JSON list of C-alpha atoms in Angstrom, two decimals:
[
{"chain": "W", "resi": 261, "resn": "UNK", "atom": "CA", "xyz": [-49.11, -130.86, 30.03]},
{"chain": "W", "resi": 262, "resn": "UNK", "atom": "CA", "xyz": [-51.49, -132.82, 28.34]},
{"chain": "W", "resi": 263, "resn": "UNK", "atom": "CA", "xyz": [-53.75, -132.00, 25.01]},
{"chain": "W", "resi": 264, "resn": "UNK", "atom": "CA", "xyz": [-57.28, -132.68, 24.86]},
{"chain": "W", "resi": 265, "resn": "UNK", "atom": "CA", "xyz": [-56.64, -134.78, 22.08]},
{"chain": "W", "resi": 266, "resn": "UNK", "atom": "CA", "xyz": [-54.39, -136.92, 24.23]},
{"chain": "W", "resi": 267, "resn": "UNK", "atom": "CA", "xyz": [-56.87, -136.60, 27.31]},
{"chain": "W", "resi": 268, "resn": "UNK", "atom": "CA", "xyz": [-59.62, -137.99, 24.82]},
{"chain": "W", "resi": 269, "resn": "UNK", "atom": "CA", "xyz": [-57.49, -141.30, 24.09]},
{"chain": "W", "resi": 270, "resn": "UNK", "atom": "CA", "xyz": [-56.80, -142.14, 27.67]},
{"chain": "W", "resi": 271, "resn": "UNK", "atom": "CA", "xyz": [-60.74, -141.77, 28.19]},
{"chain": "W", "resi": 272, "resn": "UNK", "atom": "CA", "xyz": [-61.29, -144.13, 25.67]},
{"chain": "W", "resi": 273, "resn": "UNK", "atom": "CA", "xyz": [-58.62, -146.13, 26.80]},
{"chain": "W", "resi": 274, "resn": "UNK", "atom": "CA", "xyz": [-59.86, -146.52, 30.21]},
{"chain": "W", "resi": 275, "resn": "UNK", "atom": "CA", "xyz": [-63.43, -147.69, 28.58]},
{"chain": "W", "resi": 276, "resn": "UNK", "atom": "CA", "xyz": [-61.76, -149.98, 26.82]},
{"chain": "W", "resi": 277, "resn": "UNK", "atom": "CA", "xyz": [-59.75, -151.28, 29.20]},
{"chain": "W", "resi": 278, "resn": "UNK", "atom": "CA", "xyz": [-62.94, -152.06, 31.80]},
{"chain": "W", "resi": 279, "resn": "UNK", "atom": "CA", "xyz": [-63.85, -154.96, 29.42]},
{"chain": "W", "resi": 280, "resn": "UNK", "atom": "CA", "xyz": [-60.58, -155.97, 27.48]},
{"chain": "W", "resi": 281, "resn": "UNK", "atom": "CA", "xyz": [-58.61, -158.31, 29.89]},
{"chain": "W", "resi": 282, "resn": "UNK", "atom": "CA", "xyz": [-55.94, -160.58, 29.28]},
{"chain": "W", "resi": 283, "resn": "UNK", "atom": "CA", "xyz": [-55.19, -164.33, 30.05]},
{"chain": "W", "resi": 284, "resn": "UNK", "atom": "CA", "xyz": [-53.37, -167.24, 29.63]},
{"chain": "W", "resi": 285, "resn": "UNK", "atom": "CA", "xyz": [-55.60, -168.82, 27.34]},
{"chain": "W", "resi": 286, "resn": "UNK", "atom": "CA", "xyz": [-56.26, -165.40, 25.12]},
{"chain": "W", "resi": 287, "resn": "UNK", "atom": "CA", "xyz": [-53.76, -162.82, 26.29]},
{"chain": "W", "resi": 288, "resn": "UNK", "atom": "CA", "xyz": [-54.06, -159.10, 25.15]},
{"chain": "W", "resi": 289, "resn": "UNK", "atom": "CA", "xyz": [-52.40, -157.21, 22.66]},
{"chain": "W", "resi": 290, "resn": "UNK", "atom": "CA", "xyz": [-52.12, -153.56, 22.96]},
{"chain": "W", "resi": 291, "resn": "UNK", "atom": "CA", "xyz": [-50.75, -151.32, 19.99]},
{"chain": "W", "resi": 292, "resn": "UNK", "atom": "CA", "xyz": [-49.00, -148.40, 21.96]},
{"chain": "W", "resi": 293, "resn": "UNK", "atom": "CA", "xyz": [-48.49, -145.60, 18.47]},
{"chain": "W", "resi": 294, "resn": "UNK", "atom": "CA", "xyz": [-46.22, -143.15, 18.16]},
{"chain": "W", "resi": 295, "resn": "UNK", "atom": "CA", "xyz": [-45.53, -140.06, 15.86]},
{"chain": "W", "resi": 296, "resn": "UNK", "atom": "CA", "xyz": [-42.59, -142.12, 14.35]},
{"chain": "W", "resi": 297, "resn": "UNK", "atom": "CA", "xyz": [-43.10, -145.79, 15.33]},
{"chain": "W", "resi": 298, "resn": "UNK", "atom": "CA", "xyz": [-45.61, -148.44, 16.62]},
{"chain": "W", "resi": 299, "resn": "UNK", "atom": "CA", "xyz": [-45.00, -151.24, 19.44]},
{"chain": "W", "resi": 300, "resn": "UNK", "atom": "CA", "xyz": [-47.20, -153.84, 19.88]},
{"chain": "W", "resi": 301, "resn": "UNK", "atom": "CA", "xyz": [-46.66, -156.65, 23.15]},
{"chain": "W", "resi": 302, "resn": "UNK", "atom": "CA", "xyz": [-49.11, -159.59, 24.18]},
{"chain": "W", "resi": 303, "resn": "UNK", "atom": "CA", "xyz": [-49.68, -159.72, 27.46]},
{"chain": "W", "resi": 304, "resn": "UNK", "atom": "CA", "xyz": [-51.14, -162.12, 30.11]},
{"chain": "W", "resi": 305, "resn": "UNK", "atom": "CA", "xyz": [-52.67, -159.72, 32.54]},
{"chain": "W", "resi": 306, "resn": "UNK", "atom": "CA", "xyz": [-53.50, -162.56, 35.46]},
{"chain": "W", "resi": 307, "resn": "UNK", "atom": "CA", "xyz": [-49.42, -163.00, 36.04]},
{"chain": "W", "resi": 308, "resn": "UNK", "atom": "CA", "xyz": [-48.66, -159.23, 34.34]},
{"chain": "W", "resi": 309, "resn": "UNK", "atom": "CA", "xyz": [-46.08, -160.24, 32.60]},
{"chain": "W", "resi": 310, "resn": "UNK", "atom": "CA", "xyz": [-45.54, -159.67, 28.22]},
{"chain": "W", "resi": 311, "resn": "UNK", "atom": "CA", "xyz": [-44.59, -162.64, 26.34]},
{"chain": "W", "resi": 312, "resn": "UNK", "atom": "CA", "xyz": [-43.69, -161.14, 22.98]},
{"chain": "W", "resi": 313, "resn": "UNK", "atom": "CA", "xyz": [-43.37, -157.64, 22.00]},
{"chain": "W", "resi": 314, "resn": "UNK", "atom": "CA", "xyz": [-42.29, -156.20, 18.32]},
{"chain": "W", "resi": 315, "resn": "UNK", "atom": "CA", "xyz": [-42.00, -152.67, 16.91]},
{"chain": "W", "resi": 316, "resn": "UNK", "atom": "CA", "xyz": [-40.88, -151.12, 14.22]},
{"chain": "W", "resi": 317, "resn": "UNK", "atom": "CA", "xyz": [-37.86, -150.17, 15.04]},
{"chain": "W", "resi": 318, "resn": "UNK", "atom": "CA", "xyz": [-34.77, -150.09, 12.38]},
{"chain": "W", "resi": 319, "resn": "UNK", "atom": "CA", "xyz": [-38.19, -150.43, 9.91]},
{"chain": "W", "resi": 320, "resn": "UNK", "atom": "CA", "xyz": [-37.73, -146.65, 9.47]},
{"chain": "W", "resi": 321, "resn": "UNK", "atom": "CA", "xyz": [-37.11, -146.76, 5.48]},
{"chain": "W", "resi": 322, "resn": "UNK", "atom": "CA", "xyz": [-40.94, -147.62, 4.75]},
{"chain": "W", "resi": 323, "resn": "UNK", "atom": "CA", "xyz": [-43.84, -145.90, 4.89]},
{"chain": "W", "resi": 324, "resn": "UNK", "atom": "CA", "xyz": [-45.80, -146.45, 8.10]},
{"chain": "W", "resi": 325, "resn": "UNK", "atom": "CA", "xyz": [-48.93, -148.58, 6.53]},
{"chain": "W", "resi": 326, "resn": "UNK", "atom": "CA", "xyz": [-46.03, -151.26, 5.48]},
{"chain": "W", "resi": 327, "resn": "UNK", "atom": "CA", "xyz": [-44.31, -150.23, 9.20]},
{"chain": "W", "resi": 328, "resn": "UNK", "atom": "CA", "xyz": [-47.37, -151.33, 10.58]},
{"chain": "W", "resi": 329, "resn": "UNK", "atom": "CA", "xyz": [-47.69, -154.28, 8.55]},
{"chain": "W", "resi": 330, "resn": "UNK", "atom": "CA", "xyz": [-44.18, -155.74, 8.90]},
{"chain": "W", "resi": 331, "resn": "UNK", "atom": "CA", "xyz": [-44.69, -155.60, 12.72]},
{"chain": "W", "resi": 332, "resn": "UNK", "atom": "CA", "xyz": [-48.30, -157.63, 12.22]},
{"chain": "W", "resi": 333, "resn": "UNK", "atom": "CA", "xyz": [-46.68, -160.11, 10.43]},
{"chain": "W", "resi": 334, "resn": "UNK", "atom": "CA", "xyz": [-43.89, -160.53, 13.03]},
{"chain": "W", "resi": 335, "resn": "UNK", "atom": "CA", "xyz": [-45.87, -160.20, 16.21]},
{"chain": "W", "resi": 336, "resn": "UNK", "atom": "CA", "xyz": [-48.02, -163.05, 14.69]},
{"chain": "W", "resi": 337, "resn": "UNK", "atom": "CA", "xyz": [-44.88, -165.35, 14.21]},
{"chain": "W", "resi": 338, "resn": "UNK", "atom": "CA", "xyz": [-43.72, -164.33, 17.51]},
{"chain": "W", "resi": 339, "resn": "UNK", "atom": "CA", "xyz": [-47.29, -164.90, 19.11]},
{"chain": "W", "resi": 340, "resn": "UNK", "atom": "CA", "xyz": [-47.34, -168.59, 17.30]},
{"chain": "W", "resi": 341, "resn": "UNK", "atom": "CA", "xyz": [-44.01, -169.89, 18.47]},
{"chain": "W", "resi": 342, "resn": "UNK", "atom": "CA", "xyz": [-44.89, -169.03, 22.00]},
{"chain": "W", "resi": 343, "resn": "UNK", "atom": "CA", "xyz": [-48.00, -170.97, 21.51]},
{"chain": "W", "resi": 344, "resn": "UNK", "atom": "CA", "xyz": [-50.66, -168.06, 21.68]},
{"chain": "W", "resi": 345, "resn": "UNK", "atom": "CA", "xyz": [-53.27, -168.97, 19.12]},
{"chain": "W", "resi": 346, "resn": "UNK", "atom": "CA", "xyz": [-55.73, -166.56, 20.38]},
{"chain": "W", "resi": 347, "resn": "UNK", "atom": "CA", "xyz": [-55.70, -163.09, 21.89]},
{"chain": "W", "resi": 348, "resn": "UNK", "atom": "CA", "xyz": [-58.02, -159.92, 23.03]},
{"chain": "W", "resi": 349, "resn": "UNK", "atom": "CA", "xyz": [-57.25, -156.81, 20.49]},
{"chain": "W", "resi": 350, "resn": "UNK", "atom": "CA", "xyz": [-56.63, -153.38, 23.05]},
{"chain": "W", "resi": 351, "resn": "UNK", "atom": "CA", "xyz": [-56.47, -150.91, 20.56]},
{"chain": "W", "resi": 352, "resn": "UNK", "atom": "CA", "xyz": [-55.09, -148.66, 23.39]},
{"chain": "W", "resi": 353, "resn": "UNK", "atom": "CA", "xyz": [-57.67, -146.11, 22.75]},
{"chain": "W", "resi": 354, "resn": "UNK", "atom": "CA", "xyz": [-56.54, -145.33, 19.47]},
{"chain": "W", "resi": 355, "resn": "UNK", "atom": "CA", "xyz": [-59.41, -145.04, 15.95]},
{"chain": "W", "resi": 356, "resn": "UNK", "atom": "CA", "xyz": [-59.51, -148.68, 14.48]},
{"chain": "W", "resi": 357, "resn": "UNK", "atom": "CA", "xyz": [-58.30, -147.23, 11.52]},
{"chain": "W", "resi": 358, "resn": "UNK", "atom": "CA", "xyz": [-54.70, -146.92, 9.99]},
{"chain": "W", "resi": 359, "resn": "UNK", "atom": "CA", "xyz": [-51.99, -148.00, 11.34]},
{"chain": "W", "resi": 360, "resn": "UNK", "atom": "CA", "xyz": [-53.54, -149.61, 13.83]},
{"chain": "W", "resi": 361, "resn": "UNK", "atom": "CA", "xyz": [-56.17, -151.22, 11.51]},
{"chain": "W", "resi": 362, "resn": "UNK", "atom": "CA", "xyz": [-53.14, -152.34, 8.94]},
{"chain": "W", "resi": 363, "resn": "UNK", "atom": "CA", "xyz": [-51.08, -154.50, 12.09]},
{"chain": "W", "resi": 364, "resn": "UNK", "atom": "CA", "xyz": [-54.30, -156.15, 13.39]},
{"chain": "W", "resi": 365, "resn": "UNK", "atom": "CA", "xyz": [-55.23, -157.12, 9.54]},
{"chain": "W", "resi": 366, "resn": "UNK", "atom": "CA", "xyz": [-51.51, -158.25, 9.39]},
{"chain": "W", "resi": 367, "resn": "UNK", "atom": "CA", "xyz": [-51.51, -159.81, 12.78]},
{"chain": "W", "resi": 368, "resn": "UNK", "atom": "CA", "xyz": [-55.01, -161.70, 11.38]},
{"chain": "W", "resi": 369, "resn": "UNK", "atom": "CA", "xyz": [-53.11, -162.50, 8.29]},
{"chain": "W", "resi": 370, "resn": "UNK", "atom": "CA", "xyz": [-50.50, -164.18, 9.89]},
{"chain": "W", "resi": 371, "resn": "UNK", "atom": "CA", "xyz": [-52.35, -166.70, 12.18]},
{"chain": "W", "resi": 372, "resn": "UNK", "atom": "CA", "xyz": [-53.41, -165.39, 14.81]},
{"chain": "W", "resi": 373, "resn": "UNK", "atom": "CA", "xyz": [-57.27, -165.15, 15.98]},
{"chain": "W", "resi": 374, "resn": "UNK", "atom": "CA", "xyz": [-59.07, -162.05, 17.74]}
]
């Protein structure tokens, strides 16, 4: 069973998701949040396949801003060694504010361009 709240992000998600579109040149990178943790994976939609992902997993001693952060930062250094420069933020439905705001700014921080 799903909340309305829930039903409200997928709506946006799907609007989101009619324009945001990956590729090899500027892959996407979607923030998937959870009560507890956040994941975040770049991802060339033509081929469907992810070439990095992070999360914060074992980052559990830190408040979730810095959560957030740390997994900016290393999603950015992940993104870079691949050789992604570039990519198309897919906020996954979720308020560009937060935790979500606090990776991209990290993300930015760290090199990479969107």
């Amino acid at each position: 069973m799903t909340t309305k709240k829930v039903e409200r992000r997928i709506k946006i998600k799907y609007r989101i998701r009619k324009n945001v579109y990956g590729t090899a040149e500027r892959p996407r990178m979607s923030v998937f949040r959870s009560n507890k943790q956040i994941y975040v994976q770049v991802i060339n939609d033509v081929e469907g396949k992810t070439l990095v992902a992070a999360s914060s997993l074992g980052l559990e001693a830190m408040p979730k801003i810095q959560q957030a952060e740390k997994v900016g930062e290393l999603i950015a250094a992940k993104a870079l060694e691949a050789g992604v420069k570039a990519v198309v933020f897919d906020r996954n439905g979720y308020l560009y504010h937060g935790r979500v705001k606090s990776l991209a700014d990290a993300a930015r921080k760290g090199g990479l361009n969107f």
